[in-house]
Amino acid sequence: MSERRVRRATIADVAGLAGVSTATVSRVINHAGTVAPETARHVRAAIETLDYRPHAAAQVLARNRTNTIGLVFPEISGYYFASLLRGIAGGAGTYGYDLLIYSAQESATYRTAFQYPVGEQNTDGLLVFTDGLPEGELRRLHARGFPVVLIHWSPPAGLEIPSVTTENKASAYRLVDHLIGVHGRRRIVFLAGPEEHEDSHWREKGYRQALEAHRIPIDGALIAAGGSDREVARATVARLLRDGLDFDAIFAGDDDSATGALTALLEAGRRVPEDVALVGFDDIDIAQHLNPPLTTVRVPVEQIGREAVGQLVHLIRTGEADLLTLLPTQLVIRRSCGCNVVH
Amino acid sequence: MSERRVRRATIADVAGLAGVSTATVSRVINHAGTVAPETARHVRAAIETLDYRPHAAAQVLARNRTNTIGLVFPEISGYYFASLLRGIAGGAGTYGYDLLIYSAQESATYRTAFQYPVGEQNTDGLLVFTDGLPEGELRRLHARGFPVVLIHWSPPAGLEIPSVTTENKASAYRLVDHLIGVHGRRRIVFLAGPEEHEDSHWREKGYRQALEAHRIPIDGALIAAGGSDREVARATVARLLRDGLDFDAIFAGDDDSATGALTALLEAGRRVPEDVALVGFDDIDIAQHLNPPLTTVRVPVEQIGREAVGQLVHLIRTGEADLLTLLPTQLVIRRSCGCNVVH
DNA sequence: CGCTATAATGTAAGCGGTTACATCATACGG
DNA sequence: CCGTATGATGTAACCGCTTACATTATAGCG
């Protein structure tokens, strides 16, 4: 452990050992230019002998690109996060980029001089999830022509920044339409996500339109805060039950709150789906393992991550990307809505 | 979007505008050396005007340290991962390090010259989760005196590499002892994790010792593969039920398999905990929301991440770290074991 | 008032690569 | 047999910053 650090070999060491210039070594490493096969072999042998690896920072400085993309997150939690990251890490690997991640929740107090530890100074482009970056910083980056792609978040007014997200409204509509049309529910609670969560707005819109289509008046008392959070949703539903609110179904804006809602319902002795039908949104891993298995909408989370990386890389390399990438979702009917699908 | 990239200001631009040398600008940026307050103000104004940020690679090259730690993962999934990463990202932020992450599952085919995209060439130290790195690479890094800290993984024979993990055996023992002593179960299935998963071995050891302590013979038929995976566990338990194996409890090696086991039990019409008591290990977020809420062992995942970063930073800075950091766990009794705790 | 300690700042040599350009052999066509 | 295109390699400037050392100005002191 207290092993002293070994001095690392440099390209000059390799050149010396192989009896060539550093330029030739560089050519071998990067498969650039022309090198005689014999020479290349010597160089490779020298690299092997010295256990040489190019110093990344030196390459970055000389090439003027970092080969790294940055990922900015407001916070790290839940299944959703893991799936998305898997997609992003996979995408980055595929395209040959390193991945630098930064979570806004970190106490960045130590950084006195410059506010954001990730940006033009150490990456070739940034992936920003929801409101991970304040608008000012986003504008600054955009003004500099720095590549940025947003995930699950639309750019602030006036900024043409590509974004990648999923279709929300139509599937929310179909879900609620299913509850009404197939299962005859009419008093449907909607558990909304946090204000900043755009997806939630669209899901609520789908909910409202489905009710309207069936000529069911919107009852404000049925729209409550789910917070995209198990505990919040559990508390909310517990309160609704205590207040004696009349409802026969719950559409949770996301599966996390659906989970909390389910807990609250069971704790209160309500049967799902007999007394109260329950549906969610996202299809997180756990959804199918709940009891009863959750009817929800499958959001291709991992694919969103991959697609975002793809757009970013394209933006970095060509200066262009699609302004909006909308990935399709899919209804997943299980048992919590009242259907009797064998799984 | 097709906005052309703006040329970035360099330290020389700032120096020029402020009418000082680059050395002085550097001193201001790094709060090093002595600079007259008046001068410093001018420099800061110039930085502001030019919207200057130091080029990270140039700093790295000049200082000979990257201020970055690398995290290597075999794969990205589940609640466990998110919690651990939260701890690590938080720790890195606290200590002022950037976080470069690399998942071994990525197809690294494009990297022809050098095998690992993360290592001495672009980080000051590495955090390796379970078997994220092949032993050869680990040995190479260790031989070079490069700082590495292992998480949930012991170093291969002969390598003195610090590792951070949790206590497993004693709590597994207490859990199984609880099933036997309090709930009178004697036919207890153990769902083991994958071979490479060290924790699983210790948990199994705790299981065996608890049985022995109660003079219950070990029945090999009761030890089955849980795979640390919901689907695997579900399939395994479904098979055990189909085979008509006699058992009155299941100790799942981790909560993920507990979840799968629960699904299989309910699908087969077994009541939990009346017919079969069920306990897990880890206390993932979802555990308390299962029906019934899961009795398990709380593993301080996030804290493990923070602690690992702490050890790594200490190792980087001083060349020393604790060879083994074992964090304590805690029994969490809920209802799936048969207890009637109100939650 | 001259000398020296100290504060403030500048100069320039790296850090470890990449790459435009120069150089040198060799092969080939007329 | 010579001129030239081509392949192989070397030379050295440069990427943007840090920092040891040199330099200059200022102040304190006997």
XYZ file of C-alpha atoms (C1' of nucleotides) in Angstrom:
746
model
C 0.000 0.000 0.000
C 2.715 2.451 0.906
C 4.333 1.269 -2.305
C 5.856 4.386 -3.821
C 4.434 5.531 -7.112
C 6.310 4.386 -10.128
C 7.287 7.051 -12.608
C 5.170 6.663 -15.656
C 6.743 6.141 -19.023
C 6.262 8.938 -21.527
C 6.154 8.841 -25.251
C 9.794 9.955 -25.262
C 10.773 6.874 -23.263
C 9.038 4.674 -25.776
C 10.664 6.508 -28.660
C 14.074 6.123 -27.050
C 13.688 2.421 -26.431
C 12.371 1.765 -29.907
C 15.002 3.947 -31.501
C 12.558 6.217 -33.292
C 11.156 9.719 -32.837
C 8.133 10.566 -30.720
C 6.262 11.414 -33.890
C 6.545 7.855 -35.075
C 5.350 6.491 -31.765
C 2.402 8.810 -31.940
C 1.616 7.558 -35.418
C 1.658 3.974 -34.241
C -0.579 4.724 -31.289
C -3.111 6.572 -33.365
C -2.895 4.491 -36.505
C -2.255 7.691 -38.371
C 0.180 8.457 -41.130
C 2.478 5.812 -42.530
C 4.794 3.615 -40.529
C 6.795 0.677 -41.794
C 5.443 -2.594 -40.381
C 8.819 -3.468 -38.955
C 9.108 -0.128 -37.157
C 5.592 -0.409 -35.822
C 6.438 -3.741 -34.329
C 9.406 -2.319 -32.488
C 7.320 0.515 -31.157
C 4.627 -1.806 -29.939
C 7.218 -3.942 -28.217
C 8.617 -0.875 -26.461
C 5.131 0.159 -25.367
C 4.599 -3.278 -23.967
C 7.930 -3.355 -22.181
C 7.452 0.006 -20.548
C 3.762 -0.582 -19.898
C 3.166 2.762 -21.502
C -0.222 4.539 -21.673
C -0.615 7.942 -23.225
C -1.309 10.708 -20.746
C -4.906 11.632 -21.409
C -4.553 15.294 -20.518
C -1.605 15.729 -22.840
C -3.613 14.243 -25.672
C -6.563 16.440 -24.855
C -4.398 19.520 -24.866
C -2.736 18.686 -28.134
C -5.863 17.561 -29.949
C -8.157 20.116 -28.487
C -10.923 17.701 -27.691
C -11.578 15.801 -24.532
C -13.382 12.748 -25.851
C -15.528 13.047 -22.788
C -19.171 13.869 -22.343
C -20.606 15.234 -19.160
C -23.845 14.230 -17.497
C -25.595 16.612 -15.154
C -28.260 15.369 -12.788
C -30.394 17.130 -10.239
C -30.284 14.089 -8.003
C -29.461 10.448 -8.066
C -32.153 8.033 -7.077
C -34.448 5.238 -8.000
C -34.745 2.695 -10.725
C -35.334 5.310 -13.323
C -31.948 6.769 -12.741
C -30.123 3.474 -12.989
C -31.788 2.539 -16.266
C -31.117 5.896 -17.815
C -27.510 5.820 -16.748
C -27.131 2.352 -18.167
C -28.275 3.650 -21.523
C -26.021 6.654 -21.351
C -22.963 4.727 -20.224
C -23.598 2.195 -22.970
C -24.000 4.890 -25.566
C -20.886 6.704 -24.453
C -18.930 3.469 -24.631
C -20.229 2.715 -28.086
C -19.146 6.071 -29.412
C -15.834 5.996 -27.608
C -16.476 8.753 -25.132
C -15.679 8.819 -21.466
C -18.431 9.800 -19.103
C -18.013 12.443 -16.436
C -20.913 12.687 -14.079
C -21.979 15.459 -11.859
C -24.916 15.593 -9.542
C -26.206 19.000 -8.612
C -27.045 17.837 -5.123
C -23.385 17.674 -4.220
C -22.183 20.376 -1.960
C -19.944 22.224 -4.330
C -18.881 24.662 -1.673
C -15.240 24.029 -2.239
C -15.384 25.367 -5.748
C -14.864 29.016 -5.270
C -13.625 30.259 -8.569
C -15.951 28.748 -11.132
C -19.366 27.506 -10.551
C -19.796 24.424 -12.636
C -17.330 21.620 -12.392
C -18.455 20.255 -15.688
C -18.655 22.191 -18.915
C -16.618 23.404 -21.829
C -13.403 23.182 -19.832
C -13.443 19.434 -19.449
C -15.959 17.931 -21.842
C -16.906 18.031 -25.502
C -20.594 18.218 -24.736
C -23.146 17.962 -21.983
C -26.223 15.871 -21.288
C -28.573 17.615 -18.899
C -31.341 15.733 -17.160
C -34.456 17.698 -16.238
C -33.532 20.891 -14.449
C -29.981 19.893 -13.650
C -28.542 23.235 -14.738
C -29.837 26.734 -14.023
C -31.101 28.596 -17.040
C -28.309 31.150 -16.903
C -25.636 28.542 -17.261
C -27.570 26.915 -20.071
C -27.772 30.222 -21.919
C -24.097 30.849 -21.426
C -23.174 27.477 -22.887
C -25.562 27.905 -25.753
C -24.212 31.344 -26.562
C -20.771 29.812 -26.848
C -22.033 27.200 -29.265
C -21.208 24.460 -26.809
C -23.016 21.170 -27.530
C -25.778 20.382 -25.061
C -28.637 17.902 -25.226
C -31.490 17.944 -22.740
C -33.178 14.839 -21.403
C -36.796 14.957 -20.284
C -36.673 18.705 -20.376
C -37.532 21.367 -22.944
C -35.199 24.265 -23.526
C -36.125 27.615 -22.014
C -37.840 30.025 -24.378
C -35.719 31.146 -27.260
C -32.996 28.553 -26.939
C -32.761 26.001 -29.683
C -31.283 23.158 -27.722
C -32.026 19.593 -28.812
C -33.955 17.520 -26.343
C -34.836 13.863 -25.975
C -37.917 12.687 -24.156
C -40.962 10.454 -24.527
C -44.466 10.754 -25.680
C -46.677 11.336 -22.619
C -50.087 12.752 -23.349
C -51.430 10.167 -25.741
C -50.550 7.226 -23.525
C -51.915 8.938 -20.434
C -55.102 9.427 -22.416
C -55.280 5.802 -23.391
C -54.632 4.669 -19.846
C -57.407 6.778 -18.382
C -59.673 5.928 -21.287
C -59.068 2.286 -20.422
C -60.073 2.850 -16.802
C -63.276 4.532 -17.887
C -64.206 2.557 -20.945
C -63.227 -0.952 -19.888
C -63.583 -0.810 -16.138
C -66.289 1.788 -15.759
C -64.409 3.988 -13.337
C -65.460 7.603 -13.155
C -63.942 9.054 -9.998
C -60.277 8.919 -10.897
C -57.592 10.516 -8.752
C -54.543 11.918 -10.511
C -51.293 12.003 -8.542
C -49.225 14.750 -10.109
C -45.438 14.962 -10.122
C -43.524 18.022 -8.967
C -44.058 21.348 -10.712
C -40.758 21.316 -12.595
C -41.466 17.892 -13.973
C -42.656 18.558 -17.501
C -43.741 15.019 -18.171
C -46.250 15.298 -15.386
C -47.941 18.242 -17.091
C -48.476 16.272 -20.258
C -49.711 13.258 -18.386
C -52.204 15.407 -16.576
C -53.291 16.850 -19.899
C -53.929 13.347 -21.207
C -55.910 12.600 -18.052
C -58.082 15.687 -18.491
C -58.739 15.048 -22.161
C -59.782 11.475 -21.512
C -62.257 12.614 -18.893
C -63.612 15.270 -21.240
C -63.953 12.756 -24.037
C -66.197 10.732 -21.757
C -68.014 13.851 -20.602
C -66.862 13.405 -17.043
C -66.441 16.754 -15.308
C -63.010 17.477 -13.909
C -63.077 17.516 -10.121
C -60.168 19.506 -8.686
C -60.355 17.554 -5.454
C -59.257 14.483 -7.359
C -55.976 16.047 -8.465
C -53.361 15.730 -5.738
C -49.619 15.800 -5.239
C -47.759 12.550 -5.801
C -44.347 14.178 -5.864
C -42.840 11.386 -7.975
C -42.031 9.945 -4.622
C -43.268 6.912 -2.785
C -43.565 8.508 0.591
C -45.258 11.622 -0.667
C -47.804 9.600 -2.617
C -48.439 7.313 0.310
C -49.112 10.246 2.596
C -51.337 11.923 0.023
C -53.464 8.875 -0.596
C -53.700 8.163 3.120
C -55.010 11.685 3.582
C -57.548 11.378 0.760
C -58.849 8.202 2.362
C -59.015 9.782 5.780
C -60.889 12.746 4.317
C -63.437 10.330 2.963
C -62.969 11.439 -0.628
C -65.019 9.379 -3.017
C -62.915 7.706 -5.728
C -62.738 4.376 -7.509
C -59.396 4.628 -9.279
C -56.000 6.263 -9.077
C -53.831 7.291 -11.970
C -50.379 7.871 -10.501
C -48.183 10.141 -12.612
C -45.325 7.702 -12.242
C -44.701 4.228 -10.857
C -42.854 5.480 -7.829
C -45.956 7.251 -6.580
C -48.082 4.302 -7.686
C -46.057 2.165 -5.308
C -46.697 4.551 -2.460
C -50.365 4.772 -3.341
C -50.640 0.998 -3.313
C -49.120 0.816 0.128
C -51.547 3.408 1.445
C -54.551 1.625 -0.097
C -53.588 -1.750 1.335
C -52.880 -0.257 4.731
C -56.378 1.193 4.707
C -57.841 -2.177 3.807
C -58.933 -1.242 0.301
C -58.708 -3.968 -2.257
C -56.870 -3.277 -5.487
C -58.293 -3.380 -8.095
C -61.736 -4.367 -6.735
C -62.314 -1.256 -4.625
C -59.818 1.031 -6.248
C -58.155 0.479 -9.610
C -54.578 1.691 -9.812
C -52.408 2.558 -12.778
C -48.994 4.145 -13.034
C -46.527 5.393 -15.583
C -42.936 4.402 -16.454
C -42.959 0.634 -15.955
C -40.042 0.530 -13.569
C -38.552 -2.884 -12.892
C -40.555 -3.431 -9.793
C -43.961 -2.724 -11.351
C -44.588 -6.292 -12.415
C -43.628 -7.591 -8.986
C -46.114 -5.569 -7.043
C -49.187 -7.239 -5.724
C -51.249 -6.896 -7.811
C -48.911 -6.351 -10.757
C -49.167 -2.769 -11.919
C -50.848 -1.635 -15.113
C -48.700 1.141 -16.467
C -47.039 2.674 -19.508
C -43.658 1.453 -20.568
C -41.161 4.254 -21.045
C -38.042 3.121 -22.887
C -35.707 4.662 -20.353
C -32.497 3.016 -21.365
C -33.180 3.813 -24.970
C -33.715 7.451 -24.082
C -30.240 7.477 -22.629
C -28.714 5.914 -25.698
C -30.592 8.194 -28.024
C -29.515 11.264 -26.083
C -25.884 10.247 -26.365
C -26.374 9.636 -30.065
C -27.788 13.106 -30.568
C -25.058 14.689 -28.519
C -22.297 12.938 -30.392
C -23.864 13.960 -33.660
C -24.067 17.509 -32.408
C -20.440 17.473 -31.345
C -19.247 16.048 -34.631
C -21.444 17.808 -37.147
C -22.879 20.757 -35.286
C -26.368 19.451 -35.930
C -28.957 17.393 -34.114
C -32.708 16.887 -34.074
C -34.381 19.578 -32.050
C -36.808 17.111 -30.561
C -36.606 13.360 -30.231
C -39.795 11.817 -28.950
C -39.633 8.151 -28.123
C -42.793 6.098 -28.222
C -44.334 4.519 -25.141
C -46.465 1.444 -24.791
C -49.414 0.479 -22.640
C -48.734 -2.434 -20.323
C -51.927 -3.949 -19.014
C -51.491 -6.026 -15.880
C -53.893 -6.609 -13.038
C -54.014 -3.469 -10.933
C -56.484 -1.836 -13.332
C -58.934 -4.708 -13.017
C -57.895 -6.733 -16.022
C -57.249 -10.364 -15.460
C -54.207 -10.957 -17.549
C -52.229 -14.026 -16.665
C -48.570 -13.186 -16.466
C -27.829 25.015 -33.069
C -25.525 25.407 -36.030
C -24.099 28.338 -34.089
C -20.389 28.225 -34.702
C -18.212 27.532 -31.690
C -16.809 30.582 -30.046
C -13.075 30.583 -29.522
C -12.419 30.175 -25.848
C -10.430 32.722 -23.948
C -7.086 31.566 -22.608
C -5.166 32.702 -19.620
C -3.068 34.862 -21.943
C -6.184 36.735 -23.101
C -7.083 37.448 -19.520
C -3.556 38.542 -18.739
C -3.559 40.850 -21.745
C -6.860 42.457 -20.846
C -5.907 42.910 -17.215
C -2.460 44.188 -18.125
C -0.606 41.581 -16.118
C 1.342 38.400 -16.779
C -0.185 34.959 -17.037
C 1.558 34.034 -13.809
C -0.400 36.644 -11.932
C -3.662 35.478 -13.406
C -2.806 31.960 -12.371
C -2.108 33.173 -8.856
C -5.474 34.846 -8.670
C -7.288 31.794 -9.952
C -5.586 29.443 -7.551
C -5.377 31.756 -4.589
C -1.688 31.026 -4.491
C 1.261 33.302 -3.953
C 0.776 36.988 -3.311
C -1.237 39.374 -5.446
C -2.119 42.972 -4.653
C -5.851 43.340 -3.982
C -6.146 45.975 -6.675
C -4.497 43.737 -9.251
C -6.630 40.801 -8.263
C -9.730 42.891 -8.839
C -8.627 43.768 -12.354
C -7.896 40.156 -13.105
C -11.265 39.036 -11.847
C -12.938 41.672 -13.945
C -11.096 40.455 -17.025
C -12.082 36.881 -16.275
C -15.672 37.973 -15.991
C -15.569 39.999 -19.189
C -14.056 37.225 -21.243
C -16.115 34.543 -19.540
C -12.906 32.676 -19.007
C -12.602 29.174 -17.561
C -9.277 27.431 -17.184
C -8.728 24.586 -19.597
C -8.894 21.521 -17.378
C -6.461 19.417 -19.394
C -3.849 22.146 -19.378
C -4.111 22.358 -15.618
C -3.890 18.624 -15.282
C -0.817 18.511 -17.437
C 0.918 21.294 -15.583
C 0.009 20.107 -12.104
C 0.398 16.452 -12.752
C -2.806 15.469 -11.084
C -6.232 15.047 -12.575
C -8.444 15.804 -9.613
C -10.641 13.050 -10.898
C -11.484 9.676 -9.494
C -12.679 6.799 -11.597
C -15.460 4.384 -10.774
C -15.541 0.968 -12.381
C -18.695 -1.109 -12.352
C -19.472 -4.525 -13.699
C -22.983 -3.397 -14.519
C -25.444 -0.690 -13.783
C -28.746 -1.704 -12.317
C -31.146 -1.596 -9.458
C -31.722 0.475 -6.404
C -28.498 -0.627 -4.885
C -26.527 0.950 -7.644
C -28.287 4.287 -7.427
C -27.756 4.551 -3.692
C -24.123 3.644 -3.914
C -23.533 6.115 -6.693
C -25.272 8.814 -4.705
C -22.818 8.246 -1.884
C -19.857 8.212 -4.210
C -20.906 11.289 -6.150
C -21.547 13.091 -2.890
C -18.189 12.075 -1.501
C -16.365 13.076 -4.653
C -18.075 16.450 -4.575
C -17.178 16.971 -0.956
C -13.527 16.324 -1.583
C -13.466 18.317 -4.778
C -12.937 15.500 -7.205
C -14.644 14.912 -10.498
C -16.126 11.518 -11.117
C -15.432 9.504 -14.236
C -17.534 6.423 -14.540
C -17.008 3.338 -16.562
C -19.185 0.301 -16.784
C -17.514 -2.888 -17.852
C -20.622 -4.005 -19.711
C -20.010 -1.408 -22.391
C -18.770 -2.759 -25.642
C -15.312 -1.320 -25.617
C -14.547 -2.744 -29.009
C -13.518 0.566 -30.417
C -10.608 0.822 -28.043
C -7.906 -0.972 -29.830
C -4.694 0.344 -28.373
C -5.197 0.231 -24.631
C -7.599 -1.877 -22.808
C -8.992 0.201 -19.990
C -10.441 3.596 -20.640
C -10.041 4.520 -17.041
C -6.856 4.280 -15.052
C -3.633 6.050 -14.313
C -3.826 8.008 -17.551
C -6.902 9.989 -16.640
C -7.583 9.664 -12.918
C -5.792 10.028 -9.616
C -7.329 6.873 -8.229
C -9.909 4.189 -8.865
C -12.920 2.827 -7.055
C -13.719 -0.697 -8.165
C -17.064 -2.276 -7.400
C -17.126 -6.073 -7.021
C -15.372 -7.710 -9.917
C -15.349 -4.682 -12.154
C -11.728 -5.155 -13.164
C -9.904 -8.347 -14.123
C -7.253 -9.432 -11.685
C -4.426 -8.797 -14.123
C -5.313 -5.160 -14.497
C -5.636 -4.837 -10.747
C -2.187 -6.284 -10.269
C -0.733 -3.997 -12.858
C -2.161 -0.916 -11.174
C -1.067 -2.106 -7.772
C 2.459 -2.760 -8.981
C 2.609 0.804 -10.165
C 1.533 2.086 -6.774
C -1.639 3.506 -8.265
C -4.358 4.230 -5.675
C -7.259 1.793 -5.811
C -10.028 1.059 -3.325
C -12.332 -1.920 -3.704
C -16.002 -1.869 -2.830
C -17.781 -5.036 -1.770
C -14.841 -7.038 -2.919
C -11.685 -8.388 -1.307
C -8.356 -8.089 -3.057
C -6.963 -11.173 -4.769
C -4.401 -13.108 -2.757
C -1.227 -11.229 -2.072
C -2.447 -7.778 -2.996
C -2.792 -5.299 -0.177
C -5.547 -3.163 -1.595
C -7.911 -1.367 0.770
C -11.518 -2.424 0.578
C -14.803 -1.153 1.930
C -17.757 -3.410 2.570
C -20.290 -4.379 5.215
C -20.622 -6.878 7.936
C -22.630 -9.829 6.566
C -22.312 -13.021 8.528
C -23.423 -11.848 11.955
C -26.582 -10.192 10.676
C -27.445 -13.161 8.476
C -27.057 -15.268 11.583
C -29.361 -13.043 13.603
C -31.942 -13.011 10.848
C -32.083 -16.778 10.564
C -31.910 -17.133 14.319
C -34.967 -14.884 14.470
C -36.869 -17.072 12.021
C -36.086 -20.154 14.081
C -36.228 -18.803 17.610
C -39.132 -16.395 17.354
C -41.203 -17.902 14.575
C -40.346 -21.555 14.961
C -39.398 -22.113 11.334
C -37.085 -25.024 10.624
C -37.217 -25.650 6.906
C -35.552 -22.473 5.642
C -34.603 -21.993 2.028
C -31.521 -19.910 1.288
C -31.427 -18.094 -2.041
C -27.769 -17.561 -2.821
C -26.307 -14.785 -4.953
C -23.963 -15.400 -7.850
C -20.655 -17.143 -7.247
C -18.528 -14.026 -7.582
C -20.609 -12.213 -5.029
C -18.551 -12.424 -1.852
C -21.258 -11.045 0.374
C -23.427 -13.975 -0.528
C -20.842 -16.415 0.781
C -20.776 -14.732 4.172
C -24.522 -14.549 4.338
C -24.719 -18.229 3.606
C -22.178 -18.864 6.321
C -24.352 -16.959 8.797
C -27.319 -19.031 7.667
C -25.469 -22.292 8.212
C -24.168 -21.302 11.605
C -27.603 -20.272 12.802
C -29.019 -23.639 11.759
C -26.183 -25.428 13.473
C -26.658 -23.416 16.623
C -30.238 -24.686 16.696
C -29.130 -28.202 15.820
C -31.027 -28.175 12.568
C -29.263 -30.267 9.943
C -28.320 -28.477 6.737
C -30.383 -29.717 3.824
C -28.659 -29.075 0.506
C -32.003 -29.103 -1.272
C -32.903 -25.935 0.567
C -29.988 -23.977 -0.852
C -30.841 -22.637 -4.282
C -29.783 -19.958 -6.731
C -31.318 -16.522 -6.271
C -28.887 -14.827 -8.585
C -29.334 -11.444 -6.910
C -31.998 -11.049 -9.507
C -35.763 -10.846 -9.280
C -36.485 -13.012 -12.252
C -34.001 -15.684 -11.341
C -35.336 -15.882 -7.806
C -38.907 -15.983 -9.013
C -38.149 -18.861 -11.333
C -36.217 -20.720 -8.666
C -38.934 -20.438 -6.053
C -41.595 -21.366 -8.596
C -39.605 -24.495 -9.341
C -39.169 -25.391 -5.682
C -42.925 -25.090 -5.206
C -43.656 -27.150 -8.262
C -41.233 -29.801 -7.056
C -43.175 -29.981 -3.838
C -40.185 -29.138 -1.671
C -41.163 -28.787 1.947
C -40.229 -25.405 3.451
C -41.721 -22.851 5.790
C -39.420 -19.883 5.266
C -37.117 -18.271 2.745
C -33.993 -16.305 3.490
C -33.206 -14.448 0.286
C -29.566 -13.399 0.017
C -30.650 -9.937 -1.058
C -33.839 -7.935 -1.392
C -33.937 -8.173 -5.142
C -34.324 -11.924 -4.988
C -36.684 -11.534 -2.038
C -38.927 -9.528 -4.320
C -38.896 -12.237 -6.938
C -39.490 -14.901 -4.311
C -42.474 -12.993 -2.995
C -43.994 -12.798 -6.438
C -43.563 -16.522 -6.962
C -45.105 -17.327 -3.572
C -48.127 -15.136 -4.141
C -48.613 -16.472 -7.629
C -48.676 -19.965 -6.154
C -51.255 -18.899 -3.621
C -48.990 -19.182 -0.595
C -49.597 -16.670 2.150
C -46.659 -14.657 3.443
C -45.788 -14.885 6.273
C -48.476 -17.377 7.390
C -47.460 -20.238 5.077
C -43.967 -19.110 4.285
C -41.978 -16.489 6.149
C -39.717 -14.385 3.983
C -36.679 -12.303 4.818
C -34.166 -10.493 2.648
C -30.971 -8.531 2.917
C -30.026 -4.939 1.939
C -33.193 -2.990 2.756
C -33.589 -1.446 -0.668
C -36.073 1.419 -0.912
C -38.861 -0.773 -2.076
C -38.625 -3.284 0.780
C -40.983 -1.430 3.063
C -43.547 -1.042 0.311
C -43.885 -4.677 -0.512
C -46.941 -6.480 0.671
C -46.219 -7.592 3.312
C -43.386 -5.213 4.139
C -40.113 -7.078 4.073
C -38.065 -8.021 7.093
C -34.466 -7.529 6.103
C -31.060 -6.176 7.074
C -30.256 -2.569 6.449
C -27.006 -2.085 4.576
C -25.778 1.521 4.659
C -25.210 1.649 0.945
C -24.811 5.349 0.484
C -22.448 5.490 3.405
C -20.357 2.749 1.861
C -19.946 4.934 -1.180
C -18.932 7.947 0.857
C -16.554 5.940 2.968
C -14.913 4.416 -0.093
C -14.294 7.848 -1.557
C -12.890 8.978 1.767
C -10.450 6.091 1.838
C -9.449 6.647 -1.743
C -8.814 10.333 -1.258
C -6.770 9.569 1.806
C -4.811 7.028 -0.165
C -4.202 9.490 -2.968
C -3.066 12.217 -0.644
C -1.085 10.335 1.949
C -0.348 6.991 0.377
C -2.165 5.254 3.202
C -5.627 3.868 3.868
C -7.301 1.296 6.064
C -6.951 -2.139 4.575
C -10.472 -3.078 5.527
C -13.440 -0.894 6.353
C -16.412 -2.875 7.583
C -19.612 -0.928 8.020
C -22.217 -2.156 10.468
C -25.635 -3.394 9.410
C -28.894 -3.394 11.279
C -31.822 -5.788 11.510
C -35.085 -4.333 10.245
C -38.059 -6.323 11.448
C -41.218 -5.789 9.433
C -44.048 -8.167 8.728
C -42.838 -10.694 6.169
C -41.102 -12.751 8.860
C -44.302 -13.116 10.846
C -43.841 -10.243 13.262
C -46.712 -7.882 13.635
C -44.982 -4.586 13.754
C -47.123 -1.591 12.978
C -45.374 0.659 10.563
C 20.490 57.537 4.335
C 22.059 53.043 2.755
C 20.974 48.175 3.419
C 18.102 44.395 3.533
C 13.815 41.825 4.184
C 9.520 41.445 1.968
C 5.807 42.014 -1.211
C 4.423 42.096 -6.035
C 5.087 40.739 -10.410
C 7.304 38.952 -14.606
C 10.058 35.420 -17.391
C 10.328 31.220 -19.239
C 10.865 26.283 -18.759
C 8.401 22.540 -18.467
C 4.018 19.076 -18.393
C 3.349 14.985 -22.549
C 1.457 14.646 -26.311
C 0.096 15.924 -31.889
C 1.098 17.348 -36.336
C 2.619 20.561 -40.199
C 6.499 20.583 -42.556
C 11.110 19.164 -43.833
C 14.167 15.583 -45.025
C 15.828 11.470 -46.938
C 15.547 6.956 -49.534
C 13.746 4.327 -52.802
C 11.320 3.045 -56.899
C 9.715 4.063 -61.292
C 9.028 6.107 -65.906
C 10.872 8.230 -69.952
C 20.638 7.488 -65.939
C 18.156 11.406 -64.110
C 13.946 13.678 -62.382
C 10.225 12.978 -59.571
C 6.425 10.866 -57.041
C 5.907 8.275 -52.897
C 6.762 6.250 -48.513
C 9.062 6.538 -43.991
C 10.713 9.192 -40.518
C 12.430 13.195 -37.931
C 12.223 18.198 -36.212
C 10.122 21.358 -33.605
C 6.260 24.413 -32.737
C 2.323 24.388 -30.253
C -1.808 23.186 -27.040
C -2.898 26.279 -22.062
C -1.495 26.235 -17.779
C 1.792 26.124 -13.352
C 5.727 27.418 -10.922
C 10.777 27.995 -9.786
C 13.420 31.641 -10.115
C 14.600 36.351 -11.293
C 13.536 41.051 -10.927
C 11.819 45.254 -9.183
C 9.660 48.303 -5.907
C 8.703 49.388 -1.190
C 9.250 49.710 3.559
C 11.518 49.192 7.867
C 15.583 49.745 10.510
C 20.057 50.900 12.610
